[in-house]
PDB file of C-alpha atoms in Angstrom:
ATOM      1  CA  MET B   1      -0.200   0.056  -0.101  1.00  0.00           C
ATOM      2  CA  PRO B   2       1.139   3.213  -0.945  1.00  0.00           C
ATOM      3  CA  ARG B   3       2.427   5.378   1.872  1.00  0.00           C
ATOM      4  CA  GLN B   4       0.312   8.658   2.737  1.00  0.00           C
ATOM      5  CA  LYS B   5       1.641  11.891   1.812  1.00  0.00           C
ATOM      6  CA  THR B   6       2.507  14.169   4.669  1.00  0.00           C
ATOM      7  CA  PRO B   7       1.934  17.804   4.288  1.00  0.00           C
ATOM      8  CA  VAL B   8       5.626  18.516   4.268  1.00  0.00           C
ATOM      9  CA  ASP B   9       5.675  15.974   1.131  1.00  0.00           C
ATOM     10  CA  ARG B  10       2.774  17.643  -0.550  1.00  0.00           C
ATOM     11  CA  ALA B  11       4.271  21.201   0.111  1.00  0.00           C
ATOM     12  CA  SER B  12       7.501  19.951  -1.589  1.00  0.00           C
ATOM     13  CA  GLU B  13       5.751  18.395  -4.531  1.00  0.00           C
ATOM     14  CA  LEU B  14       3.888  22.053  -4.978  1.00  0.00           C
ATOM     15  CA  ALA B  15       6.884  23.761  -4.654  1.00  0.00           C
ATOM     16  CA  ARG B  16       8.749  21.647  -7.231  1.00  0.00           C
ATOM     17  CA  ARG B  17       5.746  22.129  -9.665  1.00  0.00           C
ATOM     18  CA  ILE B  18       5.827  25.887  -9.175  1.00  0.00           C
ATOM     19  CA  TRP B  19       9.502  25.925  -9.887  1.00  0.00           C
ATOM     20  CA  LEU B  20       8.732  23.787 -12.963  1.00  0.00           C
ATOM     21  CA  ALA B  21       6.171  26.102 -14.280  1.00  0.00           C
ATOM     22  CA  GLY B  22       8.443  29.073 -13.990  1.00  0.00           C
ATOM     23  CA  VAL B  23      11.166  27.304 -15.768  1.00  0.00           C
ATOM     24  CA  GLY B  24       8.376  26.337 -18.382  1.00  0.00           C
ATOM     25  CA  ALA B  25       7.136  30.013 -18.635  1.00  0.00           C
ATOM     26  CA  TYR B  26      10.864  31.278 -18.934  1.00  0.00           C
ATOM     27  CA  GLY B  27      11.402  28.675 -21.994  1.00  0.00           C
ATOM     28  CA  GLN B  28       8.282  29.567 -23.603  1.00  0.00           C
ATOM     29  CA  ALA B  29       8.984  33.324 -23.341  1.00  0.00           C
ATOM     30  CA  TYR B  30      12.684  32.611 -24.579  1.00  0.00           C
ATOM     31  CA  ASP B  31      11.190  30.581 -27.588  1.00  0.00           C
ATOM     32  CA  GLU B  32       8.842  33.540 -28.375  1.00  0.00           C
ATOM     33  CA  ALA B  33      11.437  36.141 -28.083  1.00  0.00           C
ATOM     34  CA  GLN B  34      13.697  34.228 -30.682  1.00  0.00           C
ATOM     35  CA  GLU B  35      10.697  33.807 -32.829  1.00  0.00           C
ATOM     36  CA  GLN B  36       9.751  37.585 -32.865  1.00  0.00           C
ATOM     37  CA  MET B  37      13.530  38.431 -33.519  1.00  0.00           C
ATOM     38  CA  SER B  38      13.590  36.064 -36.226  1.00  0.00           C
ATOM     39  CA  ARG B  39      10.778  37.851 -37.715  1.00  0.00           C
ATOM     40  CA  VAL B  40      12.080  41.258 -36.928  1.00  0.00           C
ATOM     41  CA  ASN B  41      15.106  40.241 -38.844  1.00  0.00           C
ATOM     42  CA  GLU B  42      13.334  38.924 -41.789  1.00  0.00           C
ATOM     43  CA  GLU B  43      11.261  42.141 -41.782  1.00  0.00           C
ATOM     44  CA  THR B  44      14.219  44.277 -41.195  1.00  0.00           C
ATOM     45  CA  SER B  45      15.986  42.585 -44.226  1.00  0.00           C
ATOM     46  CA  LYS B  46      12.970  42.945 -46.384  1.00  0.00           C
ATOM     47  CA  VAL B  47      12.678  46.679 -45.779  1.00  0.00           C
ATOM     48  CA  PHE B  48      16.595  47.109 -46.196  1.00  0.00           C
ATOM     49  CA  ASP B  49      16.276  45.339 -49.363  1.00  0.00           C
ATOM     50  CA  GLU B  50      13.444  47.378 -50.662  1.00  0.00           C
ATOM     51  CA  LEU B  51      15.298  50.707 -49.844  1.00  0.00           C
ATOM     52  CA  VAL B  52      18.191  49.370 -51.893  1.00  0.00           C
ATOM     53  CA  ASN B  53      16.168  48.988 -54.854  1.00  0.00           C
ATOM     54  CA  ARG B  54      14.661  52.205 -54.654  1.00  0.00           C
ATOM     55  CA  GLY B  55      17.947  53.632 -54.359  1.00  0.00           C
ATOM     56  CA  GLU B  56      19.432  51.922 -57.199  1.00  0.00           C
ATOM     57  CA  THR B  57      16.316  52.977 -59.294  1.00  0.00           C
ATOM     58  CA  LEU B  58      16.816  56.474 -58.355  1.00  0.00           C
ATOM     59  CA  GLU B  59      20.412  56.434 -59.069  1.00  0.00           C
ATOM     60  CA  LYS B  60      19.835  55.366 -62.648  1.00  0.00           C
ATOM     61  CA  LYS B  61      17.364  57.996 -63.201  1.00  0.00           C
ATOM     62  CA  LEU B  62      19.648  60.678 -61.735  1.00  0.00           C
ATOM     63  CA  ALA B  63      22.780  59.384 -63.400  1.00  0.00           C
ATOM     64  CA  PRO B  64      22.173  61.429 -66.638  1.00  0.00           C
ATOM     65  CA  ALA B  65      21.562  64.607 -64.746  1.00  0.00           C
ATOM     66  CA  ARG B  66      24.757  64.007 -62.506  1.00  0.00           C
ATOM     67  CA  GLU B  67      26.714  63.589 -65.825  1.00  0.00           C
ATOM     68  CA  ARG B  68      25.253  66.769 -67.436  1.00  0.00           C
ATOM     69  CA  MET B  69      26.067  68.584 -64.038  1.00  0.00           C
ATOM     70  CA  SER B  70      29.812  67.158 -64.146  1.00  0.00           C
ATOM     71  CA  GLN B  71      30.113  68.281 -67.768  1.00  0.00           C
ATOM     72  CA  GLN B  72      28.582  71.759 -66.954  1.00  0.00           C
ATOM     73  CA  SER B  73      30.892  72.133 -64.126  1.00  0.00           C
ATOM     74  CA  ASP B  74      33.921  71.000 -66.151  1.00  0.00           C
ATOM     75  CA  LYS B  75      33.030  73.565 -68.875  1.00  0.00           C
ATOM     76  CA  ALA B  76      32.766  76.372 -66.385  1.00  0.00           C
ATOM     77  CA  ILE B  77      36.000  75.604 -64.665  1.00  0.00           C
ATOM     78  CA  ALA B  78      37.574  75.510 -68.101  1.00  0.00           C
ATOM     79  CA  SER B  79      36.140  78.762 -68.859  1.00  0.00           C
ATOM     80  CA  LEU B  80      37.459  80.572 -65.888  1.00  0.00           C
ATOM     81  CA  GLU B  81      40.832  79.235 -66.251  1.00  0.00           C
ATOM     82  CA  GLU B  82      40.666  80.541 -69.697  1.00  0.00           C
ATOM     83  CA  ARG B  83      39.448  84.046 -68.703  1.00  0.00           C
ATOM     84  CA  LEU B  84      42.043  84.020 -65.767  1.00  0.00           C
ATOM     85  CA  GLU B  85      44.743  83.060 -68.409  1.00  0.00           C
ATOM     86  CA  LYS B  86      43.620  85.964 -70.541  1.00  0.00           C
ATOM     87  CA  MET B  87      43.683  88.401 -67.449  1.00  0.00           C
ATOM     88  CA  ARG B  88      47.167  87.384 -66.683  1.00  0.00           C
ATOM     89  CA  ALA B  89      48.303  87.759 -70.308  1.00  0.00           C
ATOM     90  CA  MET B  90      46.812  91.255 -70.309  1.00  0.00           C
ATOM     91  CA  PHE B  91      48.641  92.307 -67.267  1.00  0.00           C
ATOM     92  CA  GLY B  92      51.800  90.558 -68.460  1.00  0.00           C
ATOM     93  CA  MET B  93      51.649  88.018 -65.726  1.00  0.00           C
ATOM     94  CA  SER B  94      51.650  84.653 -67.474  1.00  0.00           C
ATOM     95  CA  GLY B  95      50.870  81.723 -65.367  1.00  0.00           C
ATOM     96  CA  ASN B  96      54.360  80.355 -65.870  1.00  0.00           C
ATOM     97  CA  ASP B  97      56.293  83.524 -64.759  1.00  0.00           C
ATOM     98  CA  PRO B  98      58.781  82.806 -61.963  1.00  0.00           C
ATOM     99  CA  ASP B  99      58.653  86.219 -60.991  1.00  0.00           C
ATOM    100  CA  LEU B 100      54.973  86.527 -60.482  1.00  0.00           C
ATOM    101  CA  ALA B 101      54.939  86.710 -56.751  1.00  0.00           C
ATOM    102  CA  ARG B 102      57.542  89.516 -56.946  1.00  0.00           C
ATOM    103  CA  LYS B 103      55.568  91.324 -59.307  1.00  0.00           C
ATOM    104  CA  VAL B 104      52.482  91.026 -57.411  1.00  0.00           C
ATOM    105  CA  ASP B 105      54.363  92.179 -54.149  1.00  0.00           C
ATOM    106  CA  THR B 106      55.957  95.324 -56.060  1.00  0.00           C
ATOM    107  CA  LEU B 107      52.232  96.318 -57.259  1.00  0.00           C
ATOM    108  CA  THR B 108      50.857  95.884 -53.691  1.00  0.00           C
ATOM    109  CA  ALA B 109      53.536  97.977 -52.396  1.00  0.00           C
ATOM    110  CA  LYS B 110      52.573 100.792 -54.907  1.00  0.00           C
ATOM    111  CA  VAL B 111      48.913 100.507 -54.367  1.00  0.00           C
ATOM    112  CA  ASP B 112      49.447 100.895 -50.574  1.00  0.00           C
ATOM    113  CA  ALA B 113      51.786 103.939 -51.267  1.00  0.00           C
ATOM    114  CA  LEU B 114      49.161 105.587 -53.336  1.00  0.00           C
ATOM    115  CA  SER B 115      46.466 104.879 -50.881  1.00  0.00           C
ATOM    116  CA  ALA B 116      48.373 106.678 -48.065  1.00  0.00           C
ATOM    117  CA  LYS B 117      49.079 109.778 -50.231  1.00  0.00           C
ATOM    118  CA  LEU B 118      45.374 109.955 -51.200  1.00  0.00           C
ATOM    119  CA  ASP B 119      44.433 109.503 -47.416  1.00  0.00           C
ATOM    120  CA  ALA B 120      46.916 112.466 -46.582  1.00  0.00           C
ATOM    121  CA  LEU B 121      45.433 114.743 -49.391  1.00  0.00           C
ATOM    122  CA  ALA B 122      41.932 113.934 -48.324  1.00  0.00           C
ATOM    123  CA  ALA B 123      42.889 114.851 -44.703  1.00  0.00           C
ATOM    124  CA  ALA B 124      44.703 118.038 -45.824  1.00  0.00           C
ATOM    125  CA  GLY B 125      41.657 118.910 -48.191  1.00  0.00           C
ATOM    126  CA  ALA B 126      39.086 118.394 -45.688  1.00  0.00           C
ATOM    127  CA  LYS B 127      40.286 120.736 -43.263  1.00  0.00           C
ATOM    128  CA  LYS B 128      40.124 123.927 -45.280  1.00  0.00           C
ATOM    129  CA  PRO B 129      36.525 123.561 -47.034  1.00  0.00           C
ATOM    130  CA  ALA B 130      35.336 122.909 -43.679  1.00  0.00           C
ATOM    131  CA  ALA B 131      35.903 126.423 -42.523  1.00  0.00           C
ATOM    132  CA  LYS B 132      34.493 128.006 -45.754  1.00  0.00           C
ATOM    133  CA  LYS B 133      31.524 125.709 -45.743  1.00  0.00           C
ATOM    134  CA  ALA B 134      30.505 126.782 -41.882  1.00  0.00           C
ATOM    135  CA  ALA B 135      30.466 130.339 -42.815  1.00  0.00           C
ATOM    136  CA  ALA B 136      28.618 129.857 -45.953  1.00  0.00           C
ATOM    137  CA  LYS B 137      26.049 128.004 -44.047  1.00  0.00           C
ATOM    138  CA  LYS B 138      24.578 131.105 -42.008  1.00  0.00           C
ATOM    139  CA  PRO B 139      21.069 131.434 -43.548  1.00  0.00           C
ATOM    140  CA  ALA B 140      19.896 134.751 -44.582  1.00  0.00           C
ATOM    141  CA  ALA B 141      16.580 135.994 -42.714  1.00  0.00           C
ATOM    142  CA  LYS B 142      13.597 135.523 -44.757  1.00  0.00           C
ATOM    143  CA  LYS B 143      10.410 136.925 -42.792  1.00  0.00           C
ATOM    144  CA  LYS B 144       8.529 138.067 -45.551  1.00  0.00           C
ATOM    145  CA  ALA B 145       7.644 134.603 -47.300  1.00  0.00           C
ATOM    146  CA  PRO B 146       5.784 133.194 -44.339  1.00  0.00           C
ATOM    147  CA  ALA B 147       3.590 136.392 -44.276  1.00  0.00           C
ATOM    148  CA  LYS B 148       2.870 136.074 -48.227  1.00  0.00           C
ATOM    149  CA  LYS B 149       1.607 132.407 -47.596  1.00  0.00           C
ATOM    150  CA  ALA B 150      -0.622 133.578 -44.682  1.00  0.00           C
ATOM    151  CA  THR B 151      -2.163 136.371 -46.683  1.00  0.00           C
ATOM    152  CA  ALA B 152      -2.877 133.881 -49.648  1.00  0.00           C
ATOM    153  CA  LYS B 153      -4.617 131.530 -47.172  1.00  0.00           C
ATOM    154  CA  LYS B 154      -6.605 134.433 -46.002  1.00  0.00           C
ATOM    155  CA  LYS B 155      -7.682 135.508 -49.274  1.00  0.00           C
ATOM    156  CA  THR B 156      -8.672 131.790 -50.042  1.00  0.00           C
ATOM    157  CA  ALA B 157     -10.714 131.411 -47.095  1.00  0.00           C
ATOM    158  CA  ALA B 158     -12.557 134.702 -47.833  1.00  0.00           C
ATOM    159  CA  LYS B 159     -13.533 133.730 -51.541  1.00  0.00           C
ATOM    160  CA  LYS B 160     -14.999 130.124 -50.025  1.00  0.00           C
ATOM    161  CA  ARG B 161     -17.243 132.166 -47.701  1.00  0.00           C
TER     162      ARG B 161
END
């Protein structure tokens, strides 16, 4: 005859069953998480692939425009370089001139000297006319002009009555 279970035996068995239920719940949650991760990875891969395909399509559409822009840019740069070379030639400053830096420094010094002379002349010239202008600015007294306007207004007002 089987032995009757004591309350301690029943409590131990219940505790073990609770433990096993917890382990089972953990295992099930782990499996579901793995399944969801696999679905997310699949979805992510699909979305990524779709974006890559869309990017390739747009790149194909934009390739001719990019080529035209590149050609226009090259033409603009060539035109600018050509204009710069013409300007250098006009000033006798060929792009291959080894003394170009010295010539530029000489021109800079001359411009600075001329600027200093102009500043000095402007300062000297500004002192003399200022005194003449101050004397010339005294206004002459004109008292009759406002009286004429007042008289004209009175005549106009009288005609309207």
